[in-house]
PDB file of C-alpha atoms in Angstrom:
ATOM      1  CA  MET E   1     111.562 175.917  95.578  1.00  0.00           C
ATOM      2  CA  THR E   2     113.803 172.852  95.840  1.00  0.00           C
ATOM      3  CA  THR E   3     113.467 170.339  93.026  1.00  0.00           C
ATOM      4  CA  LEU E   4     113.665 166.600  93.529  1.00  0.00           C
ATOM      5  CA  ILE E   5     116.811 166.524  91.399  1.00  0.00           C
ATOM      6  CA  GLY E   6     118.350 169.384  93.394  1.00  0.00           C
ATOM      7  CA  SER E   7     117.606 167.724  96.715  1.00  0.00           C
ATOM      8  CA  ASN E   8     118.963 164.404  95.405  1.00  0.00           C
ATOM      9  CA  ILE E   9     122.214 166.146  94.401  1.00  0.00           C
ATOM     10  CA  THR E  10     122.437 167.767  97.838  1.00  0.00           C
ATOM     11  CA  PHE E  11     121.944 164.352  99.430  1.00  0.00           C
ATOM     12  CA  LEU E  12     124.606 162.736  97.223  1.00  0.00           C
ATOM     13  CA  ILE E  13     127.186 165.401  97.987  1.00  0.00           C
ATOM     14  CA  GLY E  14     126.338 165.876 101.665  1.00  0.00           C
ATOM     15  CA  SER E  15     125.835 162.275 102.721  1.00  0.00           C
ATOM     16  CA  ASN E  16     128.567 159.909 103.722  1.00  0.00           C
ATOM     17  CA  MET E  17     126.656 157.114 101.999  1.00  0.00           C
ATOM     18  CA  ILE E  18     128.245 157.891  98.624  1.00  0.00           C
ATOM     19  CA  PRO E  19     131.918 158.874  98.959  1.00  0.00           C
ATOM     20  CA  PRO E  20     133.958 160.764  96.331  1.00  0.00           C
ATOM     21  CA  GLN E  21     135.589 157.515  95.102  1.00  0.00           C
ATOM     22  CA  PHE E  22     132.186 155.994  94.158  1.00  0.00           C
ATOM     23  CA  LEU E  23     132.040 154.442  90.654  1.00  0.00           C
ATOM     24  CA  GLU E  24     129.058 153.260  88.629  1.00  0.00           C
ATOM     25  CA  VAL E  25     128.655 151.349  85.381  1.00  0.00           C
ATOM     26  CA  GLY E  26     125.584 152.513  83.458  1.00  0.00           C
ATOM     27  CA  LYS E  27     123.318 150.375  81.310  1.00  0.00           C
ATOM     28  CA  SER E  28     125.298 151.405  78.214  1.00  0.00           C
ATOM     29  CA  GLY E  29     128.479 150.087  79.818  1.00  0.00           C
ATOM     30  CA  SER E  30     129.866 153.576  80.424  1.00  0.00           C
ATOM     31  CA  SER E  31     131.673 154.256  83.696  1.00  0.00           C
ATOM     32  CA  ASN E  32     130.763 157.252  85.842  1.00  0.00           C
ATOM     33  CA  ASP E  33     132.272 158.724  88.969  1.00  0.00           C
ATOM     34  CA  LEU E  34     130.408 160.831  91.521  1.00  0.00           C
ATOM     35  CA  ILE E  35     131.258 164.119  89.794  1.00  0.00           C
ATOM     36  CA  SER E  36     129.965 162.951  86.398  1.00  0.00           C
ATOM     37  CA  ILE E  37     126.802 161.529  88.029  1.00  0.00           C
ATOM     38  CA  VAL E  38     126.079 164.882  89.702  1.00  0.00           C
ATOM     39  CA  GLU E  39     126.620 166.683  86.367  1.00  0.00           C
ATOM     40  CA  MET E  40     124.219 164.293  84.602  1.00  0.00           C
ATOM     41  CA  MET E  41     121.623 164.839  87.328  1.00  0.00           C
ATOM     42  CA  LYS E  42     121.862 168.619  86.884  1.00  0.00           C
ATOM     43  CA  ASN E  43     120.936 168.184  83.213  1.00  0.00           C
ATOM     44  CA  GLU E  44     118.096 165.682  83.750  1.00  0.00           C
ATOM     45  CA  GLU E  45     114.605 166.649  82.759  1.00  0.00           C
ATOM     46  CA  PRO E  46     111.786 165.765  85.167  1.00  0.00           C
ATOM     47  CA  SER E  47     110.191 162.431  84.281  1.00  0.00           C
ATOM     48  CA  ASN E  48     107.122 160.412  85.210  1.00  0.00           C
ATOM     49  CA  THR E  49     109.057 157.146  84.972  1.00  0.00           C
ATOM     50  CA  ARG E  50     110.349 155.394  88.058  1.00  0.00           C
ATOM     51  CA  VAL E  51     112.766 152.605  88.889  1.00  0.00           C
ATOM     52  CA  HIS E  52     111.374 149.533  90.624  1.00  0.00           C
ATOM     53  CA  SER E  53     113.879 147.276  92.424  1.00  0.00           C
ATOM     54  CA  GLN E  54     113.260 143.869  93.983  1.00  0.00           C
ATOM     55  CA  ASP E  55     114.759 140.509  94.949  1.00  0.00           C
ATOM     56  CA  TYR E  56     117.534 141.921  97.106  1.00  0.00           C
ATOM     57  CA  GLU E  57     120.253 139.574  98.289  1.00  0.00           C
ATOM     58  CA  CYS E  58     123.204 140.556 100.455  1.00  0.00           C
ATOM     59  CA  ILE E  59     126.427 138.547 100.185  1.00  0.00           C
ATOM     60  CA  ARG E  60     129.289 139.028 102.627  1.00  0.00           C
ATOM     61  CA  LEU E  61     132.610 139.379 100.768  1.00  0.00           C
ATOM     62  CA  GLU E  62     134.847 140.336 103.721  1.00  0.00           C
ATOM     63  CA  PRO E  63     133.962 141.449 107.254  1.00  0.00           C
ATOM     64  CA  PRO E  64     133.329 145.136 106.324  1.00  0.00           C
ATOM     65  CA  VAL E  65     132.341 144.517 102.671  1.00  0.00           C
ATOM     66  CA  GLN E  66     128.955 143.348 101.358  1.00  0.00           C
ATOM     67  CA  MET E  67     127.666 142.883  97.824  1.00  0.00           C
ATOM     68  CA  LEU E  68     124.006 143.801  97.376  1.00  0.00           C
ATOM     69  CA  LYS E  69     122.401 142.039  94.395  1.00  0.00           C
ATOM     70  CA  SER E  70     119.046 143.178  93.017  1.00  0.00           C
ATOM     71  CA  GLU E  71     116.833 143.236  89.961  1.00  0.00           C
ATOM     72  CA  SER E  72     115.283 146.434  88.647  1.00  0.00           C
ATOM     73  CA  ALA E  73     113.182 147.777  85.813  1.00  0.00           C
ATOM     74  CA  ILE E  74     111.829 151.089  84.537  1.00  0.00           C
ATOM     75  CA  ILE E  75     108.096 151.725  84.900  1.00  0.00           C
ATOM     76  CA  ASP E  76     106.664 154.468  82.684  1.00  0.00           C
ATOM     77  CA  GLU E  77     103.715 156.774  83.353  1.00  0.00           C
ATOM     78  CA  VAL E  78     101.175 154.229  82.040  1.00  0.00           C
ATOM     79  CA  GLY E  79     102.657 151.282  83.939  1.00  0.00           C
ATOM     80  CA  GLN E  80     104.661 149.723  81.078  1.00  0.00           C
ATOM     81  CA  VAL E  81     107.691 147.885  82.420  1.00  0.00           C
ATOM     82  CA  SER E  82     110.974 147.846  80.472  1.00  0.00           C
ATOM     83  CA  CYS E  83     114.753 147.785  80.805  1.00  0.00           C
ATOM     84  CA  TYR E  84     115.036 144.795  83.138  1.00  0.00           C
ATOM     85  CA  VAL E  85     118.515 144.550  84.679  1.00  0.00           C
ATOM     86  CA  LYS E  86     120.363 142.704  87.398  1.00  0.00           C
ATOM     87  CA  ARG E  87     122.658 144.946  89.442  1.00  0.00           C
ATOM     88  CA  CYS E  88     125.307 144.515  92.097  1.00  0.00           C
ATOM     89  CA  THR E  89     126.396 147.199  94.531  1.00  0.00           C
ATOM     90  CA  THR E  90     129.499 146.935  96.692  1.00  0.00           C
ATOM     91  CA  CYS E  91     128.973 148.437 100.159  1.00  0.00           C
ATOM     92  CA  VAL E  92     131.595 149.001 102.853  1.00  0.00           C
ATOM     93  CA  PHE E  93     130.932 149.516 106.558  1.00  0.00           C
ATOM     94  CA  THR E  94     133.237 152.294 107.782  1.00  0.00           C
ATOM     95  CA  GLY E  95     132.714 151.566 111.481  1.00  0.00           C
ATOM     96  CA  VAL E  96     130.143 154.375 111.631  1.00  0.00           C
ATOM     97  CA  SER E  97     127.975 153.994 108.524  1.00  0.00           C
ATOM     98  CA  TRP E  98     127.618 152.139 105.218  1.00  0.00           C
ATOM     99  CA  GLN E  99     129.081 153.564 101.994  1.00  0.00           C
ATOM    100  CA  LEU E 100     128.308 152.560  98.435  1.00  0.00           C
ATOM    101  CA  ARG E 101     131.585 152.138  96.556  1.00  0.00           C
ATOM    102  CA  TYR E 102     130.622 150.544  93.242  1.00  0.00           C
ATOM    103  CA  HIS E 103     127.332 150.019  91.437  1.00  0.00           C
TER     104      HIS E 103
END
């Protein structure tokens, strides 16, 4: 049986959407690369919480580079909303597909 976490890891590694040079800054301010993100996902426990994102805005930085701005929050199993954040993701068009480079 494939778990959601396992299939998400397979997607991350197998897709061209997130390249090996991808970097992320977490809510604690810690920086993570793709390898450390995959390792964290392997150790995650299943959860009934979900992330809700909204108010997307795309800003062109250079012809192949876009910055995607959004707001998100965590919604727990009883519908309580917490951890509001504003995020920016840098995306690059490779000529074939989009890649996330920084989040």
